Coordinates of N, CA and C in Angstrom, one line a residue:
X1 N 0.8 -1.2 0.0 CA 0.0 0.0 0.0 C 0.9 1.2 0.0
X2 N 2.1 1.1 0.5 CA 2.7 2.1 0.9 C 3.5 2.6 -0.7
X3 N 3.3 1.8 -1.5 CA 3.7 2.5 -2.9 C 2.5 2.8 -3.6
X4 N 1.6 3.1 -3.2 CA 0.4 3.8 -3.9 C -0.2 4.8 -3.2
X5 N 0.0 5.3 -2.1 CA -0.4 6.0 -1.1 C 1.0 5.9 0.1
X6 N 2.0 6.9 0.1 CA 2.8 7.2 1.5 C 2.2 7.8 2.2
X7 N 2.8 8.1 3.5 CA 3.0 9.2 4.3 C 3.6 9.6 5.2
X8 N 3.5 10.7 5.8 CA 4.5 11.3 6.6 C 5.4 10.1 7.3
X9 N 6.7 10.6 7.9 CA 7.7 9.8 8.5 C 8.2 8.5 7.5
X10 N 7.3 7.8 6.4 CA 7.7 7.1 5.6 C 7.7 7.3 4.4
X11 N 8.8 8.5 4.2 CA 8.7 8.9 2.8 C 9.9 7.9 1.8
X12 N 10.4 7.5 2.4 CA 11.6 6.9 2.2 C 11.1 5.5 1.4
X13 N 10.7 4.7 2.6 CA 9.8 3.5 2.3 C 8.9 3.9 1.0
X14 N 8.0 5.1 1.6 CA 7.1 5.1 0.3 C 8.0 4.9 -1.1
X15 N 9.2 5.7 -1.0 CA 9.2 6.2 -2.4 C 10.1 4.8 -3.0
X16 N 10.8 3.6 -2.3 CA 11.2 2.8 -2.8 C 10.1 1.7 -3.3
X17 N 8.9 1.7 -2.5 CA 7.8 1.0 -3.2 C 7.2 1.6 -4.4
X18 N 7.4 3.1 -4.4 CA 6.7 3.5 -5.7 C 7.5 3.1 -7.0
X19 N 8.6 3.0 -6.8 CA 9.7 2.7 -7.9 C 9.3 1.0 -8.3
X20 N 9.0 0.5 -7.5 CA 8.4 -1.6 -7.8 C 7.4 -0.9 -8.3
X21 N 6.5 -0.3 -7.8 CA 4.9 -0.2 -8.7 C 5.3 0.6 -9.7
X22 N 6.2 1.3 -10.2 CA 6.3 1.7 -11.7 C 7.2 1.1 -12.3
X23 N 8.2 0.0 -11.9 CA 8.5 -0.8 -13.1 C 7.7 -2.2 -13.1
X24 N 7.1 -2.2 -12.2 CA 5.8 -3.2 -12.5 C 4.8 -3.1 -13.7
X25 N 4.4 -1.4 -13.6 CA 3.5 -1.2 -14.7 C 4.2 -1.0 -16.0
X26 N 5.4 -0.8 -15.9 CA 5.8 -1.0 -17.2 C 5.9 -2.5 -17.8
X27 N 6.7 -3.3 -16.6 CA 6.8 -4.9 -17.3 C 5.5 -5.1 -17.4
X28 N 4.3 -4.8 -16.9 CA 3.0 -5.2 -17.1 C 2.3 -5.5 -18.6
X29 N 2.9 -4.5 -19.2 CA 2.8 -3.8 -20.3 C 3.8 -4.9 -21.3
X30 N 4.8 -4.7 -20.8 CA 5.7 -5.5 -21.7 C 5.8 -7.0 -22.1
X31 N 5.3 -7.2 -20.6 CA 5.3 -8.9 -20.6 C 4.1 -9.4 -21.1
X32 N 2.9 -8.3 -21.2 CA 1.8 -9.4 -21.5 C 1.2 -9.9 -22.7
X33 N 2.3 -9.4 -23.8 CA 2.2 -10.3 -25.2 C 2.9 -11.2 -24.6
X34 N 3.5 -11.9 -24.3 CA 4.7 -13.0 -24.1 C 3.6 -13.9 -23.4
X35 N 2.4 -13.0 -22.6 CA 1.4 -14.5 -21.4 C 2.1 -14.4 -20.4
X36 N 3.3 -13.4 -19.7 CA 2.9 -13.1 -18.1 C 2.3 -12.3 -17.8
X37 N 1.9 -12.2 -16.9 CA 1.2 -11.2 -16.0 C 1.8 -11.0 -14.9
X38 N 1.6 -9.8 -14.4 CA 2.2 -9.0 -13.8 C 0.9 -8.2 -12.4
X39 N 1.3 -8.6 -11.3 CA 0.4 -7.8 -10.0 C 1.5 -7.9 -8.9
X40 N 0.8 -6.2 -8.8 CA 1.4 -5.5 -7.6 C 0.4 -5.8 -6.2
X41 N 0.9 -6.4 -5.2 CA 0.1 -6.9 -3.9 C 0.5 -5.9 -3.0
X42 N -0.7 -4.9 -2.6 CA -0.6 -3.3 -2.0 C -1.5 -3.9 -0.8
X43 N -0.5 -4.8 0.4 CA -0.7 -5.0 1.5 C -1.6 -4.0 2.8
X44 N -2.2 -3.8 3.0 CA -2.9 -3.3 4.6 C -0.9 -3.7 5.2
X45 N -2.1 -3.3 6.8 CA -1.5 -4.1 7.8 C -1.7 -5.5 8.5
X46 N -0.8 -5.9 8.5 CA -0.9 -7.6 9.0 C -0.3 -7.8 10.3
X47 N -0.6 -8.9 11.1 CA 0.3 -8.9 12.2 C 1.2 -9.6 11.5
X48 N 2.1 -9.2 11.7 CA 3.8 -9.6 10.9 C 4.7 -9.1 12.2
X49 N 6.0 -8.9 12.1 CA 6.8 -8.4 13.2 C 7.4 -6.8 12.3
X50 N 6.2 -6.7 11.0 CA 6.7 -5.4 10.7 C 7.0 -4.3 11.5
X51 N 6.1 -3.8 12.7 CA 6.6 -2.9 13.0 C 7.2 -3.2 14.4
X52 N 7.7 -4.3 14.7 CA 8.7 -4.5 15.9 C 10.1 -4.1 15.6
X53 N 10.7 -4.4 17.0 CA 11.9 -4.0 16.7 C 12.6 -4.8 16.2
X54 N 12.2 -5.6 15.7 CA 13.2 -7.1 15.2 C 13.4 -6.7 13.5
X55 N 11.8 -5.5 13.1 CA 12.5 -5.4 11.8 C 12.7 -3.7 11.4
X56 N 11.8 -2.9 12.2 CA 11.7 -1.2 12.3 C 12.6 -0.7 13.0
X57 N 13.1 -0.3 12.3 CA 14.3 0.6 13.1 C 13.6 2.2 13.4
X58 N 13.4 3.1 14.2 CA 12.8 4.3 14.6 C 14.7 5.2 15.2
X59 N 15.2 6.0 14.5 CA 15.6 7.7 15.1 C 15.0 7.5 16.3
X60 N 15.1 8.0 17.4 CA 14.8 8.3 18.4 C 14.7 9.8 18.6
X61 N 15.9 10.5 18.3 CA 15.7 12.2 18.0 C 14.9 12.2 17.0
X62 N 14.4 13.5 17.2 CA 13.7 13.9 16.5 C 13.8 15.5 15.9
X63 N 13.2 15.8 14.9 CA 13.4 17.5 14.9 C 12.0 18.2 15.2
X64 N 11.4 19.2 16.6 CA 10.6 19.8 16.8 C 9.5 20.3 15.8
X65 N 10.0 20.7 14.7 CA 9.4 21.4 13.7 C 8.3 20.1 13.0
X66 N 9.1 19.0 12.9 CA 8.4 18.0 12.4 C 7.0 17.1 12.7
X67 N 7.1 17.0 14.2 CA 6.1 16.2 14.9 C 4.7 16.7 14.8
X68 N 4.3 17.8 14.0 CA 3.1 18.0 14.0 C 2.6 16.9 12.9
X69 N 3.7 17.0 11.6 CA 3.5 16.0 10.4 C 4.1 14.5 10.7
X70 N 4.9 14.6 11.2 CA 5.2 13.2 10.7 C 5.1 12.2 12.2
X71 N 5.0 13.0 13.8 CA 4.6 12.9 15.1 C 3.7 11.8 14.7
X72 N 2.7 12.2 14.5 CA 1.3 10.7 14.3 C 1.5 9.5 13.8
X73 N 2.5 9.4 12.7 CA 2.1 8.5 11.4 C 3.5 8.0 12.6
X74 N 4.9 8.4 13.5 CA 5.3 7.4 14.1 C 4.7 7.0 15.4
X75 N 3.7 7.3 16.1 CA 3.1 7.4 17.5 C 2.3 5.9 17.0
X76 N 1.5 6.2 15.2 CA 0.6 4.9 14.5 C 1.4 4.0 14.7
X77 N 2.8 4.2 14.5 CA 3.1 2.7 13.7 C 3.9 1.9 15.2
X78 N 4.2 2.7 16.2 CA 4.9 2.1 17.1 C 4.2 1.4 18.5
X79 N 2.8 2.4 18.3 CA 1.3 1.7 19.1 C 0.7 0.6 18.1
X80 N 0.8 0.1 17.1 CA 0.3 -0.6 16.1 C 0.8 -2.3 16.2
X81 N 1.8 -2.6 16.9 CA 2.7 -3.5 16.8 C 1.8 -4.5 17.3
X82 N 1.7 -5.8 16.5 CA 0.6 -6.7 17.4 C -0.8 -6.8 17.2
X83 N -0.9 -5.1 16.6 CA -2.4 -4.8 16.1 C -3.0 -5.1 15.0
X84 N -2.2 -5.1 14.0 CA -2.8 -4.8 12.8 C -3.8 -5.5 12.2
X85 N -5.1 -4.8 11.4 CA -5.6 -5.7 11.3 C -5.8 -7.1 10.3
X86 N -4.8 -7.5 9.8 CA -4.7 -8.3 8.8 C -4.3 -9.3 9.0
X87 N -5.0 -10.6 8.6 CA -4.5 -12.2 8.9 C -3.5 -12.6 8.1
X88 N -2.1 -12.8 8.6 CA -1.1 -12.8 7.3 C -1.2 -14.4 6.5
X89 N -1.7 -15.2 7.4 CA -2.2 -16.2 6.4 C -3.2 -16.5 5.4
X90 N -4.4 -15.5 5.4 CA -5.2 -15.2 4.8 C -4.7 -14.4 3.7
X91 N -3.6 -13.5 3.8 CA -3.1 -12.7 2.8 C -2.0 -13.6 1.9
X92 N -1.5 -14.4 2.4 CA -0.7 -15.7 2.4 C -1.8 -16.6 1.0
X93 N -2.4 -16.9 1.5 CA -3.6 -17.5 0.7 C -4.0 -16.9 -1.0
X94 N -4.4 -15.9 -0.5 CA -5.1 -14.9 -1.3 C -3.7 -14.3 -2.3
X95 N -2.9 -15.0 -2.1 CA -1.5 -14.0 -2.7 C -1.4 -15.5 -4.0
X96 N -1.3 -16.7 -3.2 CA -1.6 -17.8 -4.2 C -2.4 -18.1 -5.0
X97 N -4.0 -17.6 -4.6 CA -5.2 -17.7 -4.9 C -4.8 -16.9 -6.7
X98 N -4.6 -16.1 -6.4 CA -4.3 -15.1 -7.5 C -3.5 -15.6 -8.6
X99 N -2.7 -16.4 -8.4 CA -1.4 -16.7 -9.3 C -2.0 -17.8 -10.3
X100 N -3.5 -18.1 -9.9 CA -4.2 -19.2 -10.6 C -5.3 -18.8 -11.5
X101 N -5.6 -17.2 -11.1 CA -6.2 -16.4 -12.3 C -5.8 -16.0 -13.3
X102 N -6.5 -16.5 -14.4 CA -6.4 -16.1 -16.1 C -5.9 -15.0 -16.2
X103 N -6.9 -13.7 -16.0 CA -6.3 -12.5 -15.7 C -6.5 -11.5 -14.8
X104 N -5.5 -11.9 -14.0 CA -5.2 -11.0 -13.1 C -5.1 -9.7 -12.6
X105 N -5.5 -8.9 -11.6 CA -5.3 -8.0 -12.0 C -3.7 -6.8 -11.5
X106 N -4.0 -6.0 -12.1 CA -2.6 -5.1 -12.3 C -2.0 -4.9 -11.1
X107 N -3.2 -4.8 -9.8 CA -2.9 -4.1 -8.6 C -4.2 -5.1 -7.6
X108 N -3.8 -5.5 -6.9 CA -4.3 -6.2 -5.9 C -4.3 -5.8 -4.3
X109 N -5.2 -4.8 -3.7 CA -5.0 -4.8 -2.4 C -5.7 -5.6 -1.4
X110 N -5.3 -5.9 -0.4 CA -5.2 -6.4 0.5 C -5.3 -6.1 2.1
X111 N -7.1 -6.1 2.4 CA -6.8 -5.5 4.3 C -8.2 -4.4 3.6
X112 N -9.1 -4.4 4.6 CA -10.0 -3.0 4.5 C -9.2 -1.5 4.8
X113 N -8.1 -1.6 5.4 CA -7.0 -0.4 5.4 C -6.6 -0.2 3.9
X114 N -6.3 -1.0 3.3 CA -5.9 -0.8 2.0 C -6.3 -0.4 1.2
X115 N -7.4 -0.8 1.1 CA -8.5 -0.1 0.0 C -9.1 1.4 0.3
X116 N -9.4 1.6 2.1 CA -9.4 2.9 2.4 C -8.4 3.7 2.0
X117 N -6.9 4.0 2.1 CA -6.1 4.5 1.6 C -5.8 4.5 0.2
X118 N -6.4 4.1 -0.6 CA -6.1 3.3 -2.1 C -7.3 4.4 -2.2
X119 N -8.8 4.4 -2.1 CA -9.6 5.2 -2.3 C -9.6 6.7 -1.8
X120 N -8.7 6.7 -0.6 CA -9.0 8.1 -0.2 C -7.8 9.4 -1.2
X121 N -6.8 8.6 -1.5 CA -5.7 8.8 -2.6 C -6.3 8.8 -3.7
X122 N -7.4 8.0 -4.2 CA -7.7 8.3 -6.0 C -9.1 9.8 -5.9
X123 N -9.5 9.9 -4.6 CA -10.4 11.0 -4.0 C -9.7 12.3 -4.5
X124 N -8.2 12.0 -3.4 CA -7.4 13.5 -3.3 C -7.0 13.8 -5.3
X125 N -6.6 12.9 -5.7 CA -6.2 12.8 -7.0 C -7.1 13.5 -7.9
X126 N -8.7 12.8 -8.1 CA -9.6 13.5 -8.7 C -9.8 14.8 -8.4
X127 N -10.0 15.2 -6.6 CA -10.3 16.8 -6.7 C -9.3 17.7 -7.5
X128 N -8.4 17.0 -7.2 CA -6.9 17.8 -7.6 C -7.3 17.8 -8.7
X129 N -7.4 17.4 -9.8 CA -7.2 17.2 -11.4 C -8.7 17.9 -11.3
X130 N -9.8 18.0 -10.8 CA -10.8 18.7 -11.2 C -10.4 20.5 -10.8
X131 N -10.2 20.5 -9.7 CA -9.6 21.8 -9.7 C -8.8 22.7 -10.1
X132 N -7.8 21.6 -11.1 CA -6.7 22.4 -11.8 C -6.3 21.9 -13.3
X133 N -7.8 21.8 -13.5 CA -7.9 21.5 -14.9 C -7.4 22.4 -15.7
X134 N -8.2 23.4 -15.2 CA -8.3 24.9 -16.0 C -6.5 25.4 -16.9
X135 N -5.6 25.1 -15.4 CA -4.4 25.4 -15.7 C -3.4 24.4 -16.2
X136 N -3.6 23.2 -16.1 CA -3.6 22.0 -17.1 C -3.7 22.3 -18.4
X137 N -4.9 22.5 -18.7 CA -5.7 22.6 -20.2 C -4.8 24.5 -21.3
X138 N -4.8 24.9 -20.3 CA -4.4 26.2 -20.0 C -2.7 26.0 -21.1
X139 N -1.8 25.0 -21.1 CA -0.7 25.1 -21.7 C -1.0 24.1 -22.8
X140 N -1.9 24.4 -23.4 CA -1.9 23.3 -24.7 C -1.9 24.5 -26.1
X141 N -1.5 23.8 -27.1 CA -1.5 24.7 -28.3 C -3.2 25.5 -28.6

């Protein structure tokens, strides 16, 4: 999920997931005269030991200025541990389940978290593009 929708404090993470979901959509593209197919699996949260310390590493300092933005999204992820709500064998499942469809699709999420962030992202996206159409449209010949 986190390469289709980041946020604060994981910009980093975000942005090396966004880089797999754009050479995904390109092999997508490429591969599927040949008969592969190609899906990106845009996980929720699972209980995993994702956000333990066995695999999250957290700064401890911090910079003042920041904690209004990025404060929350680490307070989420370090109260979260244990929480989450996603059966990782279910996601386990459903990740095989898929690999047995004809055609598959491009992007697969995973977790009622994931789809809310996946929709609330194509929300922000549409207003955006309807609001600034004008100046969009505005540099064409």
């Amino acid at each position: 999920m986190g390469g289709f929708a980041t946020a604060p404090a994981v910009g980093l993470y975000g942005a090396s997931k966004f880089a797999i979901e754009g050479i995904s959509e390109a092999l997508h593209g490429e591969l599927a005269p040949l008969g592969v197919r190609v899906t990106i699996v845009e996980p929720g949260g699972f209980r995993t030991d994702f956000l333990s310390t066995l695999s999250m590493q957290v700064e401890p300092a911090s910079i003042a200025d920041y904690v209004a933005g990025a404060g929350p999204v680490r307070e989420a992820l370090a109260g979260n541990d244990g929480r989450q709500p996603g059966d990782p064998v279910k996601a386990a499942k459903a990740v095989v389940d898929i690999t047995e469809v004809v055609e598959p699709p491009l992007r697969l999420q995973l977790g009622a978290d994931a789809i809310e962030r996946v929709e609330a992202k194509l929300d922000l996206v549409r207003r955006e593009l309807d609001q600034w159409r004008h100046v969009a449209l505005s540099t064409g010949t």
